[in-house]
Short mmCIF file of N, CA and C in Angstrom, two decimals:
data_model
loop_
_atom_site.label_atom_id
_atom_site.label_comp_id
_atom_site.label_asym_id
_atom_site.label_seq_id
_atom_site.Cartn_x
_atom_site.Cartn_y
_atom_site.Cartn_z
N UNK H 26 10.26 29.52 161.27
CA UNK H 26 10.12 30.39 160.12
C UNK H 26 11.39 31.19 159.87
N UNK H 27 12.19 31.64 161.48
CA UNK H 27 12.92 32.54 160.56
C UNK H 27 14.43 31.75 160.44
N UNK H 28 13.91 30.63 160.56
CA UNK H 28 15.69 29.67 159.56
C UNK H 28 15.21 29.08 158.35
N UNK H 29 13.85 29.85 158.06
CA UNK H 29 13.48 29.53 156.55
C UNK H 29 13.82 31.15 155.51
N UNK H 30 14.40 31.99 156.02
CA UNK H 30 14.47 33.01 155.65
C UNK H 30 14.63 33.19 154.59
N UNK H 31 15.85 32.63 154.29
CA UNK H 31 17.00 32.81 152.58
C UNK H 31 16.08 32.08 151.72
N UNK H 32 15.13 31.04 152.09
CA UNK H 32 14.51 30.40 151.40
C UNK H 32 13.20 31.22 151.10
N UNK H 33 12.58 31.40 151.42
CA UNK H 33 11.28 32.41 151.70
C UNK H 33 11.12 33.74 150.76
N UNK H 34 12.52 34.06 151.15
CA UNK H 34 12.58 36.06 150.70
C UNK H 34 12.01 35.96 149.03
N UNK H 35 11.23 36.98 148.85
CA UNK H 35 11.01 36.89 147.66
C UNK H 35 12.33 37.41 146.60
N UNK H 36 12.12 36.88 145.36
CA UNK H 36 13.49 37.46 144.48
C UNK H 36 12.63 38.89 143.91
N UNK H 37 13.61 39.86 144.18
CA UNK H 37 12.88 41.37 143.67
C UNK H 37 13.62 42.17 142.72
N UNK H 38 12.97 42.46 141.42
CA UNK H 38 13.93 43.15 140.49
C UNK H 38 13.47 44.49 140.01
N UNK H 39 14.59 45.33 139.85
CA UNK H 39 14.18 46.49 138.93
C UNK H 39 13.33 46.58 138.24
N UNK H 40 12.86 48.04 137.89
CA UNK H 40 11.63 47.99 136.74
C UNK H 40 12.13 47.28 136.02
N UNK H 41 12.69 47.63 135.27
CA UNK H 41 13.65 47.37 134.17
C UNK H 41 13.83 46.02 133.82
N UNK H 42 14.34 45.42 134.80
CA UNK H 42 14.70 43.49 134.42
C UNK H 42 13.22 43.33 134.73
N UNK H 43 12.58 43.75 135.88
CA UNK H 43 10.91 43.11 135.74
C UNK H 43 10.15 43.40 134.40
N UNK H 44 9.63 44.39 134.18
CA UNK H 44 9.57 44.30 132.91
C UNK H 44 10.26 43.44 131.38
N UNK H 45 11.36 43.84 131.35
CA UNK H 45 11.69 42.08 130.54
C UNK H 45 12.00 41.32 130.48
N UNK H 46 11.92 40.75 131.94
CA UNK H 46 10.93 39.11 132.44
C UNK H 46 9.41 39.25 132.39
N UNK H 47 8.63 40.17 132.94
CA UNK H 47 6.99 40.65 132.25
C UNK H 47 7.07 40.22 130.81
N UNK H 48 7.81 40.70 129.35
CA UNK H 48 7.35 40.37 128.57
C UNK H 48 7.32 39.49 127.61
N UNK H 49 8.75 38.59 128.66
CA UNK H 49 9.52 37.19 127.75
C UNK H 49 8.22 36.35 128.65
N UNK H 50 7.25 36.28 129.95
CA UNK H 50 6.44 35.64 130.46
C UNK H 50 5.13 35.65 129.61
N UNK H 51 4.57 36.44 129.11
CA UNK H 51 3.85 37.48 128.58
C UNK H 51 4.04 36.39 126.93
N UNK H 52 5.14 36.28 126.42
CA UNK H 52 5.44 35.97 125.35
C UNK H 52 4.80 34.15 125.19
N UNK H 53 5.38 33.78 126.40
CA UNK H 53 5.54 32.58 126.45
C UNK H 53 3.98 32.03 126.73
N UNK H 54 3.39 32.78 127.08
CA UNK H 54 1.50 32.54 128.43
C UNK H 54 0.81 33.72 127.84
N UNK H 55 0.62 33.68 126.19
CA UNK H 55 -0.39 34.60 125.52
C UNK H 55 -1.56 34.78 126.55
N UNK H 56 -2.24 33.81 127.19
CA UNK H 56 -3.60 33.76 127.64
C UNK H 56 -3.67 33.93 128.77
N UNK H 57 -2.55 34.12 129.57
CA UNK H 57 -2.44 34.46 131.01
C UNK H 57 -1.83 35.83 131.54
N UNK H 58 -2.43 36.48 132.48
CA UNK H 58 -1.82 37.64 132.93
C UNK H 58 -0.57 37.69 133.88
N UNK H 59 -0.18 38.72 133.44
CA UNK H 59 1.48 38.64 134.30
C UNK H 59 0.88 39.51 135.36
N UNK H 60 1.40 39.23 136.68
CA UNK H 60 1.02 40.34 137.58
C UNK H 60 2.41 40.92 138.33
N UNK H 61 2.56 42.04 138.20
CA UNK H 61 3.65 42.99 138.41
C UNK H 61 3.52 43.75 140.02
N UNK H 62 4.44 43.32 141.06
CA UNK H 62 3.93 43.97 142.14
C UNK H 62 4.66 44.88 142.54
N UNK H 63 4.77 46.22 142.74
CA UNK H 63 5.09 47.50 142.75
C UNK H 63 5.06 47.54 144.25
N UNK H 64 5.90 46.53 144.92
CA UNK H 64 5.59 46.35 146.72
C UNK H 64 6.30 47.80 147.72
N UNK H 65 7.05 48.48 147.11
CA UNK H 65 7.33 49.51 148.05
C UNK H 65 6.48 50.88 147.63
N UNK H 66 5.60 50.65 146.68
CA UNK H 66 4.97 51.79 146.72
C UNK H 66 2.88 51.13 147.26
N UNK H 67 3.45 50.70 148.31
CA UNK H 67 2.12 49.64 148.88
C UNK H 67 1.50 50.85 150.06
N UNK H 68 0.21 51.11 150.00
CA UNK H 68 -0.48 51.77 151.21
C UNK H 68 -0.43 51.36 152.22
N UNK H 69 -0.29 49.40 152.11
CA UNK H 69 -0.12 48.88 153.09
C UNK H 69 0.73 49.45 154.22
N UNK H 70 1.61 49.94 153.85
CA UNK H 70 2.86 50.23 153.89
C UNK H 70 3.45 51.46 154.61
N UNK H 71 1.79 52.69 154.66
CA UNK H 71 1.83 53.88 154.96
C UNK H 71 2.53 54.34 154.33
N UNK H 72 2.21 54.25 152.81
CA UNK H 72 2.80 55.30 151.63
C UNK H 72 1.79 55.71 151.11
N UNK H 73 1.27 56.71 149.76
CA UNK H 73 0.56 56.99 149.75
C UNK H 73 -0.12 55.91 148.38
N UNK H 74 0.62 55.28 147.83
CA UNK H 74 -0.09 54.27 146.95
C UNK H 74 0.13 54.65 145.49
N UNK H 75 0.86 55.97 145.19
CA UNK H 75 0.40 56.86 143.76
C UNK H 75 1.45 56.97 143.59
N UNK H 76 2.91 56.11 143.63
CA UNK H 76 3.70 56.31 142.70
C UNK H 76 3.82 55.62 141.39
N UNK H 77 4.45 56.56 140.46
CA UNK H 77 4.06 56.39 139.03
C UNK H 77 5.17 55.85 138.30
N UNK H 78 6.20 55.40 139.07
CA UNK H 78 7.33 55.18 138.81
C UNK H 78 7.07 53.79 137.76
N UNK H 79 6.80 52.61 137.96
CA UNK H 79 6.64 51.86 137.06
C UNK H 79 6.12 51.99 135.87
N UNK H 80 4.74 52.57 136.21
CA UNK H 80 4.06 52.67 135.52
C UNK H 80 5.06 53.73 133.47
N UNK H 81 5.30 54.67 134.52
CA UNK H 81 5.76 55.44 133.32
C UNK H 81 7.19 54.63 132.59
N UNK H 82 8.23 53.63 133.42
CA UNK H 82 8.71 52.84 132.65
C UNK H 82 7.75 52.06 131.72
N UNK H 83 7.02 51.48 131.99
CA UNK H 83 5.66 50.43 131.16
C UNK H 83 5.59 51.29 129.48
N UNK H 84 5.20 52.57 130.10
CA UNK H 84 4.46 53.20 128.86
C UNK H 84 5.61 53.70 128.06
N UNK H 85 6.91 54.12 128.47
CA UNK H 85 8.11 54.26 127.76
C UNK H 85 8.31 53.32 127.06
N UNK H 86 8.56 51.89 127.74
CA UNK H 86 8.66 51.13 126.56
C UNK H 86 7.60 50.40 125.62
N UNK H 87 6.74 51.30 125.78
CA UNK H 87 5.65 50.70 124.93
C UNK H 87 4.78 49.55 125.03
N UNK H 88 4.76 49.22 126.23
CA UNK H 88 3.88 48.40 126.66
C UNK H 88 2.38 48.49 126.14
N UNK H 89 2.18 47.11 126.11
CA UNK H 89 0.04 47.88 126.15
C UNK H 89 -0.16 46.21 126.43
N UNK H 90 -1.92 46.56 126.75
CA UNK H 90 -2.39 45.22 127.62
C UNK H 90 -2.42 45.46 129.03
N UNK H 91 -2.22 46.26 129.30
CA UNK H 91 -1.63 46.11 130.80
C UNK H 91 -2.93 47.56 132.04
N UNK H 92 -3.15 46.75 132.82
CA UNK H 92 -3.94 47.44 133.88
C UNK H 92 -3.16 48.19 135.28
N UNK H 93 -3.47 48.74 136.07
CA UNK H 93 -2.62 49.09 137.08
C UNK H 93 -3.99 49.43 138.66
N UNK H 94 -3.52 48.68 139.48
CA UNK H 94 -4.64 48.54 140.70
C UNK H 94 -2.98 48.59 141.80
N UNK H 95 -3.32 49.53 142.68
CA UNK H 95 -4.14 50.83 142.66
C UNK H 95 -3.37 51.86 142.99
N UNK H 96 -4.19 52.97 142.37
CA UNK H 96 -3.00 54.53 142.35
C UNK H 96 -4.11 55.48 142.65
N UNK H 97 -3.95 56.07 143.89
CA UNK H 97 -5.05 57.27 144.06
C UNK H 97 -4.40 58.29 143.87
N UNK H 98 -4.94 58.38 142.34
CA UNK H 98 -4.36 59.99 141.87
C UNK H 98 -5.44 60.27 140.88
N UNK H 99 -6.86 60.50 140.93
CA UNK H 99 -7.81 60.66 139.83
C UNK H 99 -7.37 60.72 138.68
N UNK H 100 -6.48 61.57 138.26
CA UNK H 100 -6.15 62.43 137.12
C UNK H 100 -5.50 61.52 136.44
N UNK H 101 -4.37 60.68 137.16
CA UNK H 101 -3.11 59.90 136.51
C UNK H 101 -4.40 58.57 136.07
N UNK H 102 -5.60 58.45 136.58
CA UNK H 102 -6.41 57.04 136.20
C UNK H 102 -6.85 57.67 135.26
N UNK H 103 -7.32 58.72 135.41
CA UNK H 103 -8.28 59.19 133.91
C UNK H 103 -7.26 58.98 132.86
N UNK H 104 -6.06 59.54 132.75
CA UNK H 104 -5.30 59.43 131.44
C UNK H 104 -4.89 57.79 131.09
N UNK H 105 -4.98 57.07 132.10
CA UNK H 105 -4.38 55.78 131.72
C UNK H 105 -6.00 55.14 131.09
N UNK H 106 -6.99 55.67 131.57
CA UNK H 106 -8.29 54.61 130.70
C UNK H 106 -8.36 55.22 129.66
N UNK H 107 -7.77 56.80 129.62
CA UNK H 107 -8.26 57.17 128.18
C UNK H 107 -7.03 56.53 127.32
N UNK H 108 -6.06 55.81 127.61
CA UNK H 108 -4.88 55.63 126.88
C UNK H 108 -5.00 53.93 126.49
N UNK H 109 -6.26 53.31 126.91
CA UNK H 109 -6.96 52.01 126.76
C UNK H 109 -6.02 51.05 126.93
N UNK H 110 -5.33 51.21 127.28
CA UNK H 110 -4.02 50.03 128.26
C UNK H 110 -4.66 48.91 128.86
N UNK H 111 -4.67 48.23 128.90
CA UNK H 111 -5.23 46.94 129.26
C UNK H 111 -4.43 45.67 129.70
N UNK H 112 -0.93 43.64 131.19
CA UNK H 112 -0.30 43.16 132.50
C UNK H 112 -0.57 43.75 133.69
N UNK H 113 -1.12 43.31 134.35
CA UNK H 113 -1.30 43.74 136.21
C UNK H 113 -0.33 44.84 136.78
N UNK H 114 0.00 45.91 137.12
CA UNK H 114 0.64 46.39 138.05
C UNK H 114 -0.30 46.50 139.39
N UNK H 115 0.05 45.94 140.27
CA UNK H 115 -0.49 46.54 141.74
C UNK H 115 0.22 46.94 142.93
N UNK H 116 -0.10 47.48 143.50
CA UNK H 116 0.77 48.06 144.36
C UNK H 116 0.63 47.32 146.14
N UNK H 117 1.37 46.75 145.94
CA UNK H 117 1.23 45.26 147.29
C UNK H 117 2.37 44.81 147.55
N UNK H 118 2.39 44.16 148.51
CA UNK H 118 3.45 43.40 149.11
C UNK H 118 3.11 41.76 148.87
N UNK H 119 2.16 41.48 149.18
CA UNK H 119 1.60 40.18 149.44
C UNK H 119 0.16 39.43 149.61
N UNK H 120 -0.76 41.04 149.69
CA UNK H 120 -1.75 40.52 150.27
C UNK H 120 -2.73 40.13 149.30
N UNK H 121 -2.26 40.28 147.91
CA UNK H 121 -3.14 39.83 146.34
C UNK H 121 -2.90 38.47 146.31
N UNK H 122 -1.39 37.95 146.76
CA UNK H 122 -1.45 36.59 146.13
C UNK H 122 -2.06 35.49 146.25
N UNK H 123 -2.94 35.18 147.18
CA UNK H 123 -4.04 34.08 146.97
C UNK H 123 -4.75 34.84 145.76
N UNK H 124 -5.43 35.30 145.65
CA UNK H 124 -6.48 35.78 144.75
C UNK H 124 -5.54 35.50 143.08
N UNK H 125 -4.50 36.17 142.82
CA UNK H 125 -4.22 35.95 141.39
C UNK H 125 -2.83 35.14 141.15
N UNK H 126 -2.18 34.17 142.02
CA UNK H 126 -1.37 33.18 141.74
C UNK H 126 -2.47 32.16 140.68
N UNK H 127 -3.52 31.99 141.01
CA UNK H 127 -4.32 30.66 140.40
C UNK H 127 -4.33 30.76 138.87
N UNK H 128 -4.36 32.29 138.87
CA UNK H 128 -4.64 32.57 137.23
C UNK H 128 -3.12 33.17 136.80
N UNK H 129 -1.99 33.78 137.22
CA UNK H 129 -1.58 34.29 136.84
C UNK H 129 -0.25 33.05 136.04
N UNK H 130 0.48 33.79 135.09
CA UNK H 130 1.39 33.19 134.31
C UNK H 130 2.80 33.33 135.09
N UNK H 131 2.59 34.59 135.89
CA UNK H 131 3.69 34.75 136.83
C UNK H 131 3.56 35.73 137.50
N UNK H 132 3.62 36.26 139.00
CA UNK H 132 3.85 36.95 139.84
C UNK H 132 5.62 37.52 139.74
N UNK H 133 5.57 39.22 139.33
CA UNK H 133 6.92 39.24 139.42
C UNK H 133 6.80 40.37 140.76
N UNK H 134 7.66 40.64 141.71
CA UNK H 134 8.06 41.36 142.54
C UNK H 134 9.03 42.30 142.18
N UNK H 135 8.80 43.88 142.11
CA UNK H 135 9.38 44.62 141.72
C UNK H 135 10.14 45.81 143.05
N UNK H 136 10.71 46.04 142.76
CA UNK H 136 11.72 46.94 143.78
C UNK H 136 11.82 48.37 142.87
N UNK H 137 11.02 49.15 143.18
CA UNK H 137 10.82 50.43 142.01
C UNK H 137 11.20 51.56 143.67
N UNK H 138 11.59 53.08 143.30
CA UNK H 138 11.90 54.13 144.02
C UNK H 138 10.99 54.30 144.54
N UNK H 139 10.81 54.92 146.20
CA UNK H 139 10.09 54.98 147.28
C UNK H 139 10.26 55.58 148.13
N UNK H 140 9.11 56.10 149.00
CA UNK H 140 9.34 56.40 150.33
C UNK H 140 9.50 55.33 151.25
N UNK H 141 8.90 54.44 150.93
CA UNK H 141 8.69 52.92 151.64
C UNK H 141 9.97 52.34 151.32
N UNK H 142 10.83 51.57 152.44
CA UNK H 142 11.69 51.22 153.04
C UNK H 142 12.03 49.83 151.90
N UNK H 143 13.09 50.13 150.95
CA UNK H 143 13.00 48.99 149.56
C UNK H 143 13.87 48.27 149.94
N UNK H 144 15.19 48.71 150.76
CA UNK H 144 16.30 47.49 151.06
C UNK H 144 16.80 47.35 152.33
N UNK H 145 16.26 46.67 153.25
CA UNK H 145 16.65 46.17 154.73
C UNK H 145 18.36 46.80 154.50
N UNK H 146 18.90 45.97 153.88
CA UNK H 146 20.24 46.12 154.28
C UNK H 146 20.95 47.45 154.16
N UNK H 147 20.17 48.61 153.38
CA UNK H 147 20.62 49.53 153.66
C UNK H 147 19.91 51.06 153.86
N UNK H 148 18.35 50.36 154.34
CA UNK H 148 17.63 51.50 154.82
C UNK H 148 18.60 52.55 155.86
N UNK H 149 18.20 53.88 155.83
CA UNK H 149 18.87 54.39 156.57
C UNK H 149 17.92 54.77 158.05
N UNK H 150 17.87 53.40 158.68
CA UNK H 150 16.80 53.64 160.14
C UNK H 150 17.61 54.75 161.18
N UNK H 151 16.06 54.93 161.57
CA UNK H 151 16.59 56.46 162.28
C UNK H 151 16.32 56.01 164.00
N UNK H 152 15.63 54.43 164.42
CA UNK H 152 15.79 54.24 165.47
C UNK H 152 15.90 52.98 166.30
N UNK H 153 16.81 51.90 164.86
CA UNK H 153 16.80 51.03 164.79
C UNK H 153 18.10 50.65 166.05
N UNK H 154 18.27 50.09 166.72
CA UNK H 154 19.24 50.05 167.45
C UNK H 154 19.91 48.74 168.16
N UNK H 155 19.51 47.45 167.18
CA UNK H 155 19.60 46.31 167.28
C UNK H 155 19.98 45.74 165.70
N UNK H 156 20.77 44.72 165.52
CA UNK H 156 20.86 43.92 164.17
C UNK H 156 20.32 43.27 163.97
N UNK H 157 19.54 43.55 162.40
CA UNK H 157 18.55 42.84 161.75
C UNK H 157 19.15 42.47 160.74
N UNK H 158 18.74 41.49 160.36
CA UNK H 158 18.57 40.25 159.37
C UNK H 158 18.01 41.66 157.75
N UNK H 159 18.70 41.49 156.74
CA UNK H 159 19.72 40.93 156.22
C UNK H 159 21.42 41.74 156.60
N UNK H 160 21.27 42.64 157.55
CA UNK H 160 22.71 43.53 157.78
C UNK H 160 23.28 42.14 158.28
N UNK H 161 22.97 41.00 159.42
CA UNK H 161 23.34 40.63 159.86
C UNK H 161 22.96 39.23 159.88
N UNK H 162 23.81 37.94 159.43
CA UNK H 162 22.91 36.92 159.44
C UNK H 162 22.89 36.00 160.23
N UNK H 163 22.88 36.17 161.16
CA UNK H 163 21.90 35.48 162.68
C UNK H 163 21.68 37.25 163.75
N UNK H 164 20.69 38.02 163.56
CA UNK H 164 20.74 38.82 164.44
C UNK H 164 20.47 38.48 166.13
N UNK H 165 20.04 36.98 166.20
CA UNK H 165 19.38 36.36 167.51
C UNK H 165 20.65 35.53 167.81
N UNK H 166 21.59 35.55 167.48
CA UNK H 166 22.64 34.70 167.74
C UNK H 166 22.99 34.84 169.24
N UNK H 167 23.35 35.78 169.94
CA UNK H 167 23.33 36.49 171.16
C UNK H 167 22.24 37.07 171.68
N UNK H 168 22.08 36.19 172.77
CA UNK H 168 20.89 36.47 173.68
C UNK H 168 20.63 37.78 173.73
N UNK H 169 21.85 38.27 174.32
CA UNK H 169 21.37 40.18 174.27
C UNK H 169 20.88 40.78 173.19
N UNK H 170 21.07 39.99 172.53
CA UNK H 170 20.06 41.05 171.06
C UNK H 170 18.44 40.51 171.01
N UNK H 171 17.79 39.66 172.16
CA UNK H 171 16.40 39.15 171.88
C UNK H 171 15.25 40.76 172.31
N UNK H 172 14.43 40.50 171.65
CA UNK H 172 13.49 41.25 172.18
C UNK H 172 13.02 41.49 173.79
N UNK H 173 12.63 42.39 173.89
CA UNK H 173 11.97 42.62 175.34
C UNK H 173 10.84 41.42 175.22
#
């Protein structure tokens, strides 16, 4: 698996370019939902799940159609059903995609602002003390760098 790496990694873009790839997909697959994954703001993740960061790009540019699973912030859900919005945002890494690859027109992976750790290569780890993959590309190259 991990000399399938470069091949594997998902491609991850800004709100910004995700969104218009969301709506040239969107354009193209009237009848299919785009699903938008908001992966560093994931609970999975031990974040808290409620950042709004995409979301409020979405509604800036005027989006509509579009749903958002999941944000625990009561208040921020009440205004979005009263605002009858109806494209996928969810907040995941991975663990939706069996469930809505079958139907979806496209899965995009988004890299939006976080507490959750958005770029290996230049998180700033506080107790990392070995080279990881992407700083380094073979971090197992030298035995001394294997795990205990």
């Amino acid at each position: 698996l991990y000399a399938l790496r470069e091949k594997t990694a998902m491609t991850m873009l800004n709100a910004t370019d995700g969104i218009d790839r969301a709506l040239a997909v969107r354009a193209e697959n009237p009848g299919k939902p785009v699903v938008f994954a908001d992966i560093w703001d994931n609970p999975g993740g031990g974040v808290p799940g409620d950042g709004t960061f995409v979301l409020r790009q979405m509604l800036a540019r005027g989006l509509d159609r579009f749903a958002v699973a999941t944000i625990w912030d009561p208040i921020a859900v009440t205004f979005c059903l009263a605002a009858a919005k109806d494209m996928l945002l969810i907040k995941s890494t991975n663990h939706f995609y069996a469930g809505f690859e079958p139907i979806a027109a496209e899965i995009i992976y988004v890299s939006a602002p976080s507490s959750y750790p958005s770029n290996p290569a230049v998180t700033d780890y506080k107790k990392l003390t070995r080279p990881v993959w992407p700083r380094v590309a073979d971090p197992w190259k030298d035995a001394g760098n294997l795990p205990p």
